Tab-separated table of C-alpha atoms and ligand atoms in Angstrom:
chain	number	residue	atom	x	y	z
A	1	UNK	CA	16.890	20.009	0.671
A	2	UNK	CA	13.442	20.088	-1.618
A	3	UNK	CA	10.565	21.972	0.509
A	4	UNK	CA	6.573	20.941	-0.446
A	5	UNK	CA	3.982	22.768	1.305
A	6	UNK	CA	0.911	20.656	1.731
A	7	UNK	CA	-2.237	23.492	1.961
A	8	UNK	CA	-4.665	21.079	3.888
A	9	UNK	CA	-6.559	22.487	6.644
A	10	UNK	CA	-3.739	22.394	8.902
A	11	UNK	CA	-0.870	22.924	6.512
A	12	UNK	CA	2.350	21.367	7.171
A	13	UNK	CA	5.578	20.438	5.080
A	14	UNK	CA	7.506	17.677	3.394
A	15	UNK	CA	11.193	18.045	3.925
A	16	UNK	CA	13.393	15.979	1.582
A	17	UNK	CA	17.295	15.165	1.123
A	18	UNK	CA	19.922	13.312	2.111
A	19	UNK	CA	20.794	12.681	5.958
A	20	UNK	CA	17.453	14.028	7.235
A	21	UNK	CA	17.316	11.302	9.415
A	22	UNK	CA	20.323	12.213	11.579
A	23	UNK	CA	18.522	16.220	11.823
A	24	UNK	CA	15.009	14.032	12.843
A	25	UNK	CA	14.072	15.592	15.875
A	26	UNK	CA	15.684	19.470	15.596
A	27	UNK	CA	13.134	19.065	12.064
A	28	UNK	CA	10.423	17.661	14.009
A	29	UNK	CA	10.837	20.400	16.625
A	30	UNK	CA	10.228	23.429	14.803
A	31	UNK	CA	6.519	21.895	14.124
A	32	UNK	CA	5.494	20.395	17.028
A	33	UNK	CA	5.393	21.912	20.527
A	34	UNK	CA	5.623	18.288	22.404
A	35	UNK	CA	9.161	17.116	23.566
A	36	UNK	CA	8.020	13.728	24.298
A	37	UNK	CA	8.152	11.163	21.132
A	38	UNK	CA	6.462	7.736	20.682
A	39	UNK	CA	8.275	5.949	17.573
A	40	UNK	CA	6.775	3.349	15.819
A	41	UNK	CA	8.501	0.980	13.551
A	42	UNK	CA	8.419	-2.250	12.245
A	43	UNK	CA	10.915	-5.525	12.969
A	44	UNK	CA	12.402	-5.087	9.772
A	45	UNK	CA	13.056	-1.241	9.446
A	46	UNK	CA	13.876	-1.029	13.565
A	47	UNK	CA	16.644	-2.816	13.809
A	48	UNK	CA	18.106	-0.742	10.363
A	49	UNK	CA	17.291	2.859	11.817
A	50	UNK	CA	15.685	2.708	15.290
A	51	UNK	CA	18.659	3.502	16.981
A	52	UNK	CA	19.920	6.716	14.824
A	53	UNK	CA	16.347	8.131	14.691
A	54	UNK	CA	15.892	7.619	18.720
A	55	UNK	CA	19.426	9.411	19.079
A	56	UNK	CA	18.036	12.574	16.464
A	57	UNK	CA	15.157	12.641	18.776
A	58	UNK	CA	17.652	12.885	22.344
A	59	UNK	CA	20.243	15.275	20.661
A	60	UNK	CA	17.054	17.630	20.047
A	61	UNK	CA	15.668	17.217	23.803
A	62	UNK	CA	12.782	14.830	23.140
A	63	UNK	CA	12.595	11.878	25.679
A	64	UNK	CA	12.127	9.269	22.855
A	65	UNK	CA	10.071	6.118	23.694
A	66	UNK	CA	9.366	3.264	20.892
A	67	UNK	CA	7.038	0.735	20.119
A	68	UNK	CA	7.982	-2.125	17.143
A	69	UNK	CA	5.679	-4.571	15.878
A	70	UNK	CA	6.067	-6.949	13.298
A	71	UNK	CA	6.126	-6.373	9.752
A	72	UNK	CA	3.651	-7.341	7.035
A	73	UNK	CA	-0.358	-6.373	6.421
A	74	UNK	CA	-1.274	-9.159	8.618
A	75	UNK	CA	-0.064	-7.047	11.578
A	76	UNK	CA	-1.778	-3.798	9.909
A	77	UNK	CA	-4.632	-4.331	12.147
A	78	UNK	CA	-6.799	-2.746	15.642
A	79	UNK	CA	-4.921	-5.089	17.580
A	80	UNK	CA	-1.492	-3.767	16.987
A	81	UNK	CA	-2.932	0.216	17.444
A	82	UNK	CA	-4.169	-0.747	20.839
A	83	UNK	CA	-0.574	-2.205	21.668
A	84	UNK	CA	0.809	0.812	20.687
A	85	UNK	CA	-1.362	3.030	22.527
A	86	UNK	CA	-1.215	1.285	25.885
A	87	UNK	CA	2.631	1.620	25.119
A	88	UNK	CA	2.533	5.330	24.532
A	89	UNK	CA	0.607	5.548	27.886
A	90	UNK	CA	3.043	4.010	29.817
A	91	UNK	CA	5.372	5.982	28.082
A	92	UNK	CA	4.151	9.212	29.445
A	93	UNK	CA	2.613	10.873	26.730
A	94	UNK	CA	0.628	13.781	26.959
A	95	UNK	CA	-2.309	15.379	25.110
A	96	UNK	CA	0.929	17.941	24.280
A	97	UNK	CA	2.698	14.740	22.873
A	98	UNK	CA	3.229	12.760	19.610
A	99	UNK	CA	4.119	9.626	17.447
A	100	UNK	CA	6.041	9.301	14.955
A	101	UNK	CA	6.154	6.869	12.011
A	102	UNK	CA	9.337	4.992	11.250
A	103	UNK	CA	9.135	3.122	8.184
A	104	UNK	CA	6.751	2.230	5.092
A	105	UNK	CA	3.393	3.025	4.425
A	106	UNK	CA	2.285	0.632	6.269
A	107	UNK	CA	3.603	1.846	9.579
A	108	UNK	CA	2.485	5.407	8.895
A	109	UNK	CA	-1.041	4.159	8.626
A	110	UNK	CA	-1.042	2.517	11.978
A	111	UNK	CA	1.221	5.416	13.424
A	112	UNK	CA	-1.451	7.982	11.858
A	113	UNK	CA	-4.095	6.176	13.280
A	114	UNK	CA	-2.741	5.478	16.947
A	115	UNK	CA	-2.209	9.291	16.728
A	116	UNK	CA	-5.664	10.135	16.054
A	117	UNK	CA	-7.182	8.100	18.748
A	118	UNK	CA	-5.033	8.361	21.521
A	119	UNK	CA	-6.183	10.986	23.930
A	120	UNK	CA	-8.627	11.942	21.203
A	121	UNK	CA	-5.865	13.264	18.830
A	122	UNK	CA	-1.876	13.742	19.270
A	123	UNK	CA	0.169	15.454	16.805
A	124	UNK	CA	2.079	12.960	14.529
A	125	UNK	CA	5.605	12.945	12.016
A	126	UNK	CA	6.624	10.826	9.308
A	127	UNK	CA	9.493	9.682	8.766
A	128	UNK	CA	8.831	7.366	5.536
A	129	UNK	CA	11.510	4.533	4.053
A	130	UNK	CA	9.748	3.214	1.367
A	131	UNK	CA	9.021	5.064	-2.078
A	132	UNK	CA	5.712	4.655	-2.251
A	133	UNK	CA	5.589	5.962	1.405
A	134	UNK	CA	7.248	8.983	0.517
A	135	UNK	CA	5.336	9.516	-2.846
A	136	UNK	CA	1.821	8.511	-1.749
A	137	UNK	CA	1.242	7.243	1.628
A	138	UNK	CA	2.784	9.531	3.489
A	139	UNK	CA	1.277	12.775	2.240
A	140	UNK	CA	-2.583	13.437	2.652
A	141	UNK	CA	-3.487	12.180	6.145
A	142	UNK	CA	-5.394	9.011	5.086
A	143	UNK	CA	-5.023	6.132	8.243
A	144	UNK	CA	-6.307	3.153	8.265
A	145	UNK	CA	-5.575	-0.481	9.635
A	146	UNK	CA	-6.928	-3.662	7.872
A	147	UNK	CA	-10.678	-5.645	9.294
A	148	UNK	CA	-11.097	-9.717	8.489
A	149	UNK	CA	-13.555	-8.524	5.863
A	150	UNK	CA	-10.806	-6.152	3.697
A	151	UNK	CA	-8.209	-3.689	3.351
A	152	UNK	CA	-8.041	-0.350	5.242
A	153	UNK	CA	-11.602	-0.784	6.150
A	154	UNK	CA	-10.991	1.465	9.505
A	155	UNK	CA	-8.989	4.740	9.653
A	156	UNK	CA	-9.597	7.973	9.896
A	157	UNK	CA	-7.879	11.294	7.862
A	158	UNK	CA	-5.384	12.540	10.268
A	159	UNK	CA	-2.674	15.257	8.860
A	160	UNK	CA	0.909	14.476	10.029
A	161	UNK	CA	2.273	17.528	11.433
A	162	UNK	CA	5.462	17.174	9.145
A	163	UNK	CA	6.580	14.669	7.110
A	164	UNK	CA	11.168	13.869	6.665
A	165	UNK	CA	12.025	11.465	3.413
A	166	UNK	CA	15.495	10.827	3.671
A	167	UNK	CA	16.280	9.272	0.255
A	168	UNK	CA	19.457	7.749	1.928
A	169	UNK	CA	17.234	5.160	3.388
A	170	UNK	CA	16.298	3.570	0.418
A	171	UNK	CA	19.061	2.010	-0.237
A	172	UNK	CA	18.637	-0.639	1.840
A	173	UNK	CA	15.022	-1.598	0.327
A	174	UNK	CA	14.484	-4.977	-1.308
A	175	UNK	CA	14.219	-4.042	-5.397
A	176	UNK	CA	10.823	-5.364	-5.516
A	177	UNK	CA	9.416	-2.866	-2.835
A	178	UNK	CA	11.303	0.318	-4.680
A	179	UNK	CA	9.610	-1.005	-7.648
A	180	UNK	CA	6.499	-0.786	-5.784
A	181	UNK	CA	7.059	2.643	-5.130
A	182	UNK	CA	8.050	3.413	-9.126
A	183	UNK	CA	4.745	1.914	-9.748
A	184	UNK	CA	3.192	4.730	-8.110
A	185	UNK	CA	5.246	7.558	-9.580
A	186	UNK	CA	4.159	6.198	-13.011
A	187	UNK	CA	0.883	6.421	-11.982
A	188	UNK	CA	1.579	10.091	-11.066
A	189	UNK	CA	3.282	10.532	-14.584
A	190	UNK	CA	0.320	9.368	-16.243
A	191	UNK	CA	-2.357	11.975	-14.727
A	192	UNK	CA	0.327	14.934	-13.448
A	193	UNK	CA	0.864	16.787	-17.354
A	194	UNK	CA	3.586	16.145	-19.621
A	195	UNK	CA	6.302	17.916	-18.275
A	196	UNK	CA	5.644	15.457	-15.139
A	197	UNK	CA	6.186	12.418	-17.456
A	198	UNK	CA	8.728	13.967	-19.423
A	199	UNK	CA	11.026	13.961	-16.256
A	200	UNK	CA	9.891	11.006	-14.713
A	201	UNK	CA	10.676	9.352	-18.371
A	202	UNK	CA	14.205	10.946	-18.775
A	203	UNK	CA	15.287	10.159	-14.962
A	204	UNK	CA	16.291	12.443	-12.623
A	205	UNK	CA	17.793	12.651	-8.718
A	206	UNK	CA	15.931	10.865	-6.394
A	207	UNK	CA	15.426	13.603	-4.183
A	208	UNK	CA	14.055	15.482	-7.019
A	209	UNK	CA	12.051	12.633	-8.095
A	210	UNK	CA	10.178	12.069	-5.001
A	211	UNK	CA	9.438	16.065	-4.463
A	212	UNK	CA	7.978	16.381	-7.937
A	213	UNK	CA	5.465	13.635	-6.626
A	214	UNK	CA	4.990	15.168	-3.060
A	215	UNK	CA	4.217	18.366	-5.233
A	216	UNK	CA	1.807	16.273	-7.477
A	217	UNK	CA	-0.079	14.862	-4.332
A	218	UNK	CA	-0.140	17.511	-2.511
A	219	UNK	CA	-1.669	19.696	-4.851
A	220	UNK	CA	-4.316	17.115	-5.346
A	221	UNK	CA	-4.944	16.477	-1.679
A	222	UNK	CA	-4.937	20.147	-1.154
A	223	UNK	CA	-7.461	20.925	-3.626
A	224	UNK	CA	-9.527	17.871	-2.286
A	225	UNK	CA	-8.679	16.614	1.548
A	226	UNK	CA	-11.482	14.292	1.888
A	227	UNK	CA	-11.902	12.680	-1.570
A	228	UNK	CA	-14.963	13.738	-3.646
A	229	UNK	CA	-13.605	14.470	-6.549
A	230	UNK	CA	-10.061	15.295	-8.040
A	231	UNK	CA	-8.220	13.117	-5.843
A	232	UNK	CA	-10.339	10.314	-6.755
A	233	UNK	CA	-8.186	10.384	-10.035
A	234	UNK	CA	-4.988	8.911	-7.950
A	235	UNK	CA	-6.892	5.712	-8.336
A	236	UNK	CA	-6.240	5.159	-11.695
A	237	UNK	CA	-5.013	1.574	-11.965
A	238	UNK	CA	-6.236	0.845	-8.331
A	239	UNK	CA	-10.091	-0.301	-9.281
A	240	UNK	CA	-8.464	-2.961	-11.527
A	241	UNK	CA	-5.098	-3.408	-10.041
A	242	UNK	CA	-7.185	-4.023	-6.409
A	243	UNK	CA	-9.329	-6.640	-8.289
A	244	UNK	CA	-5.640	-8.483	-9.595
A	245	UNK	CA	-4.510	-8.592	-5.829
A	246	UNK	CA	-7.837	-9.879	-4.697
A	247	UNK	CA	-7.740	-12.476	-7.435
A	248	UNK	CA	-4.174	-13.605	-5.924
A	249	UNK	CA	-5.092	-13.405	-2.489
A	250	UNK	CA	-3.209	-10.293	-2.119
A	251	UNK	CA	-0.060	-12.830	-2.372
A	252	UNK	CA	1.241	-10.134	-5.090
A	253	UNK	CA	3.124	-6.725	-4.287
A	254	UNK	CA	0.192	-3.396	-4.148
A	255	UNK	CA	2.363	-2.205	-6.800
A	256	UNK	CA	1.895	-4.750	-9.036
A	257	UNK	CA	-1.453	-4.904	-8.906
A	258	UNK	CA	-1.168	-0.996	-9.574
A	259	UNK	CA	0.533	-1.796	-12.348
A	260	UNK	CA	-1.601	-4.238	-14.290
A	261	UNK	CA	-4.806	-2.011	-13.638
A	262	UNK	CA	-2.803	0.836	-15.165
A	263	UNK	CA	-2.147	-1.638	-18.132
A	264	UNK	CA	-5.672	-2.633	-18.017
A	265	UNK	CA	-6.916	1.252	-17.913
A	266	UNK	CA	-4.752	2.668	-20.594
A	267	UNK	CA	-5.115	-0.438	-23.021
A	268	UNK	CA	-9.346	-0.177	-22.908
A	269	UNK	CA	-9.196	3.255	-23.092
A	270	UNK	CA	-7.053	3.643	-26.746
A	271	UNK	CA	-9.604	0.789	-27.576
A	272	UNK	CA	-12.637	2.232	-26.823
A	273	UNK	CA	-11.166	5.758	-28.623
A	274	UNK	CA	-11.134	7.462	-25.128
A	275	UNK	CA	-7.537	7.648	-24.952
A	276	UNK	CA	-4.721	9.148	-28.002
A	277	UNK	CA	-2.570	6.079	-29.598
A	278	UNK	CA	0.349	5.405	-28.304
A	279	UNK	CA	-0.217	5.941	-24.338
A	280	UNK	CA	-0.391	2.148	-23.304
A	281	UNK	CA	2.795	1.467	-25.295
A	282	UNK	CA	4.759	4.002	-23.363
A	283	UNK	CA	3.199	3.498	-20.105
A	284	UNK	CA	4.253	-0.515	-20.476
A	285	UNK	CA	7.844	0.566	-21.547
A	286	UNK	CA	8.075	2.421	-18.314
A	287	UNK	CA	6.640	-0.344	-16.155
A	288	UNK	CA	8.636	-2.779	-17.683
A	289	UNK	CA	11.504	-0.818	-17.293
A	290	UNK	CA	11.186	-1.131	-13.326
A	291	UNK	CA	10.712	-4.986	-13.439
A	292	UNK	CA	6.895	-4.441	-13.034
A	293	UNK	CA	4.170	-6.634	-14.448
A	294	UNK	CA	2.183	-5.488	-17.430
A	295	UNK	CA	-0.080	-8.626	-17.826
A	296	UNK	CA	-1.860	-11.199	-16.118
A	297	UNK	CA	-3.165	-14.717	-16.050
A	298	UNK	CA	-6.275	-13.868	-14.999
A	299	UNK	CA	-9.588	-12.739	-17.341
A	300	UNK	CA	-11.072	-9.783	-18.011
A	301	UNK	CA	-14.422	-11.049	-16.760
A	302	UNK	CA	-12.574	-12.272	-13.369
A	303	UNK	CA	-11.021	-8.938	-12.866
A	304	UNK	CA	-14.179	-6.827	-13.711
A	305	UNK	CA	-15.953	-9.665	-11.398
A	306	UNK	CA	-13.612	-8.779	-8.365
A	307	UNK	CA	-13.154	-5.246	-9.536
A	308	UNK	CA	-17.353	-4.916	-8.800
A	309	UNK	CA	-17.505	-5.161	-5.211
A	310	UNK	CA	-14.868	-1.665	-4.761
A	311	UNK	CA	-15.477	-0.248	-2.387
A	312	UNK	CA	-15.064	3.405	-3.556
A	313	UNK	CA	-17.962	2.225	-6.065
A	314	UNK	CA	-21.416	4.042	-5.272
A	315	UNK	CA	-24.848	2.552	-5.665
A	316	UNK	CA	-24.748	0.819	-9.306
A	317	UNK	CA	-22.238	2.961	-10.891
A	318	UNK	CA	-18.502	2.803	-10.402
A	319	UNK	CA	-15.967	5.963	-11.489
A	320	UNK	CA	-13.104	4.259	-13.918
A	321	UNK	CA	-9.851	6.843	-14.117
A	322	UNK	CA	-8.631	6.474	-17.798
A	323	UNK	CA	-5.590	7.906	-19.132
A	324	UNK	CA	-6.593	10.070	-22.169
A	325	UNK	CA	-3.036	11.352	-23.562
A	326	UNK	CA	0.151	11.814	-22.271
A	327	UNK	CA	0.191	12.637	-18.748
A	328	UNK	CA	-3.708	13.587	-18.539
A	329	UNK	CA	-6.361	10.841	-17.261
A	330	UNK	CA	-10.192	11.663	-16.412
A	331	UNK	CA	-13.204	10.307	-14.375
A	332	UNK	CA	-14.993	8.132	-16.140
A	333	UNK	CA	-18.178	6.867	-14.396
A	334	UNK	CA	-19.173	3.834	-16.080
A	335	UNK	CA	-22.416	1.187	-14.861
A	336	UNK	CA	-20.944	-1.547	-13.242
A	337	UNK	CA	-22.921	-3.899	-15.072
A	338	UNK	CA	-21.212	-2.168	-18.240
A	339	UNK	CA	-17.523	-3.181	-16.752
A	340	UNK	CA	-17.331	-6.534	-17.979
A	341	UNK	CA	-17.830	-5.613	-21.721
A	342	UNK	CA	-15.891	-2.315	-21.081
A	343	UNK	CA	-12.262	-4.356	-20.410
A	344	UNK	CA	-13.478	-7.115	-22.045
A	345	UNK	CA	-11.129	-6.142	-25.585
A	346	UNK	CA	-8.076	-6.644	-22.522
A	347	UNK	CA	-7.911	-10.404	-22.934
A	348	UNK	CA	-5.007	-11.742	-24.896
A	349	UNK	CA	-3.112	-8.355	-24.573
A	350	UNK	CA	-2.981	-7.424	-20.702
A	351	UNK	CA	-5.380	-10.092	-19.258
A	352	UNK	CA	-5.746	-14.021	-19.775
A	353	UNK	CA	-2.510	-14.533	-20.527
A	354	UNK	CA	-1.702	-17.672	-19.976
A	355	UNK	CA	2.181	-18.245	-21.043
A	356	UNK	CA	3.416	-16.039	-17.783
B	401	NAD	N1	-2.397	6.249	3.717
B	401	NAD	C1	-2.277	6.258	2.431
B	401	NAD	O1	-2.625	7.221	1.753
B	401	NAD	C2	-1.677	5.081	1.754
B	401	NAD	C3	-1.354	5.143	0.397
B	401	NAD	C4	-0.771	4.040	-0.189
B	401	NAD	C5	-0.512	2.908	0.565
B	401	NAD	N2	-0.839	2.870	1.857
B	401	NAD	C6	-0.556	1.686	2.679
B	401	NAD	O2	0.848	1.527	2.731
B	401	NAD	C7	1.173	0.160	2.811
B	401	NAD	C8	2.160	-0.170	1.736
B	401	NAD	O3	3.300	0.646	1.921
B	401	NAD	P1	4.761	0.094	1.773
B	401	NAD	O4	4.914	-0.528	0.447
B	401	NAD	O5	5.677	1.181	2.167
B	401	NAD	O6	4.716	-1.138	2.785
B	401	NAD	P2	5.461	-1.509	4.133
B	401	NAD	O7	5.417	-0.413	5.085
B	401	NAD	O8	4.865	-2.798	4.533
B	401	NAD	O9	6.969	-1.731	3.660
B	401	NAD	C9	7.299	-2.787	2.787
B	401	NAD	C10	8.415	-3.654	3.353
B	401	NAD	O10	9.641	-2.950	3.305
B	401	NAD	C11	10.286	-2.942	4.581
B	401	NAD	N3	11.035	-1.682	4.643
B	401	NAD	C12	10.538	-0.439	4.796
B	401	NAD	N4	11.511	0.468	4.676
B	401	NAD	C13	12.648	-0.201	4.475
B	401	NAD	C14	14.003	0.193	4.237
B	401	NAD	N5	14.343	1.485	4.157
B	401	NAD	N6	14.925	-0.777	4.054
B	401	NAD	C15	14.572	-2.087	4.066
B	401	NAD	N7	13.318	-2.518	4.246
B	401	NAD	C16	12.370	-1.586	4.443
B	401	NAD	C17	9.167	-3.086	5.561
B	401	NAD	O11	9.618	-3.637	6.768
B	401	NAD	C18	8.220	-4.028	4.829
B	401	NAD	O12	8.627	-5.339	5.024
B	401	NAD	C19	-0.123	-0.603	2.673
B	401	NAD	O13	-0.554	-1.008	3.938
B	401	NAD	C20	-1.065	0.421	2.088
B	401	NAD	O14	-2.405	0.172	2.429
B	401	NAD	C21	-1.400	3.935	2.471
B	402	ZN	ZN1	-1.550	2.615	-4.450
């Protein structure tokens, strides 16, 4: 079993290996003083791992409850918290109490978030089964749920109080979603140093895989809990890629998008002489590798035209991450009426291409 420490203002740890699941609640024990346990889960993940998890929970002494909802960002919403709530009040919980998440990172943001509203703040777990929920979404204590107007447009940072990947699960996810996740470890492999890369590149255990990216984000988030600076560098590919996947209607995997924009980031940064040679080229032979997209149909000028309205943009000037050799990226703050022109060299490489 891999140990990361996460140093945030309440520190806690990411536990990682095979059959975690099974040890759930004697793991969960030793960091939380409540014996009564709200799990949260999605239709599709419940019916894989509800029942085991519940049981970990009971062998340990909790008096397990759960709440499942249905799967899919539609459901990511205010609506689905307050369910959840008034179901963890029935329940029984207690100020002394907590939730835990059961599934992607889409259940740990509403779990995170139930957590931090209900009785003003319960302890939380997460128990991710998705890789990009145990490489990113999982560690850092962002929550949010989705408004009509946009994406995670309400949340609030909560810290889980200890977080259980059992790679094990992941064998039952769909290949597009564990490319998802990939996408985001590239990501990581592209601003976390060489030697990062370098493993990422030559393949390695799972369990070691998804540890050296806990380590990665967790030094990041440690360094920087609430965003203002470093961690704003784990957007790279997300100010572009988030402009792709409002171009589609968000009808395209997160990843995806993450993966053009990191296409789209790398291959205007060699052009503009920001970035060493060679960088795009190896960052696309990695994507590609994982079935991921490396170009789309749509313009520069559409992208940089959805890519405007981010909302991590401030006043008239918008911070681009751009890789600028191996394994290193940097802030870049750029006017966003200097965007357009800035990606425009993208078309008939990564963007506009028409023959997909
Ligand atoms: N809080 C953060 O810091 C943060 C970071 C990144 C992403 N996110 C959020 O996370 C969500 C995306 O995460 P995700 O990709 O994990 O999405 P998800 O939770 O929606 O999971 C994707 C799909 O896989 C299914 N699934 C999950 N685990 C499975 C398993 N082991 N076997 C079979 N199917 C399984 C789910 O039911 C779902 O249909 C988005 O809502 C995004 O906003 C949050
Ligand atoms: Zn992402």
């Amino acid at each position: 079993m891999e140990i990361v420490k996460v140093n945030t203002g309440v520190p806690y740890e990411v536990l990682i290996g095979a059959g975690l699941l099974d040890r759930a609640g004697e793991l969960t024990g030793e960091a939380v003083s409540g014996r009564r346990v709200m799990i949260l889960s999605d239709d599709r993940v419940a019916p894989l791992y509800l029942e085991r998890t519940e049981e970990a929970f009971r062998r340990a002494g909790f008096a397990a409850a759960h709440f499942v909802f249905p799967a899919g960002e539609a459901h990511k919403t205010l609506a689905t918290v307050e369910r959840a709530l008034e179901a963890a009040e029935k329940a029984g919980l207690t100020r002394s109490d907590l939730f835990a998440a059961l599934g992607g990172g889409l259940t740990g943001d509403i779990t995170g978030l139930a957590a931090a509203l209900f009785l003003r703040g319960v302890d939380f777990v997460q128990i991710p089964t998705t890789l990009l929920a145990m490489v990113d979404a999982s560690v850092g204590g962002k929550t949010a749920v989705n408004l009509r107007q946009g994406k995670n447009l309400c949340g609030a940072f909560h810290q889980p109080r200890r977080v259980l990947c059992d790679p094990e699960t992941l064998r039952t996810l769909p290949r597009e979603v564990y490319a998802e996740g990939m996408a985001e470890v590239i990501k990581h492999g592209a601003l976390g140093g060489e030697e990062l890369l370098d493993r990422i590149v030559h393949g390695e255990p799972l369990e070691n895989l998804i540890a050296d990216n806990v380590r990665l984000k967790s030094g990041i988030v440690s360094l920087d809990e609430r965003e203002s600076g470093l961690r704003q560098k784990l957007n790279l590919g997300h100010t572009f890629g988030h402009g792709v996947e409002k171009l589609t209607g968000f009808s395209i995997y997160h990843g995806e998008g993450v993966s053009i924009g990191l296409m789209i980031a790398a291959f205007a940064a060699e052009h503009h002489g920001l970035c060493r040679p060679g960088v795009w080229k190896e960052l696309r032979g990695m994507l590609t590798r994982e079935g991921l997209p490396v170009t789309t149909c749509f313009s520069a000028a559409e992208i940089a035209g959805a890519a405007r309205n981010d909302k991590k943009r401030r006043g008239d000037r918008i911070t681009l991450v751009l890789p600028e050799s191996r394994g290193q990226s940097r802030l870049y703050p750029l006017a966003v009426s200097e965007l357009d022109e800035f990606i425009a060299c993208c078309d008939g490489t990564v963007t506009g291409i028409k023959e997909e």
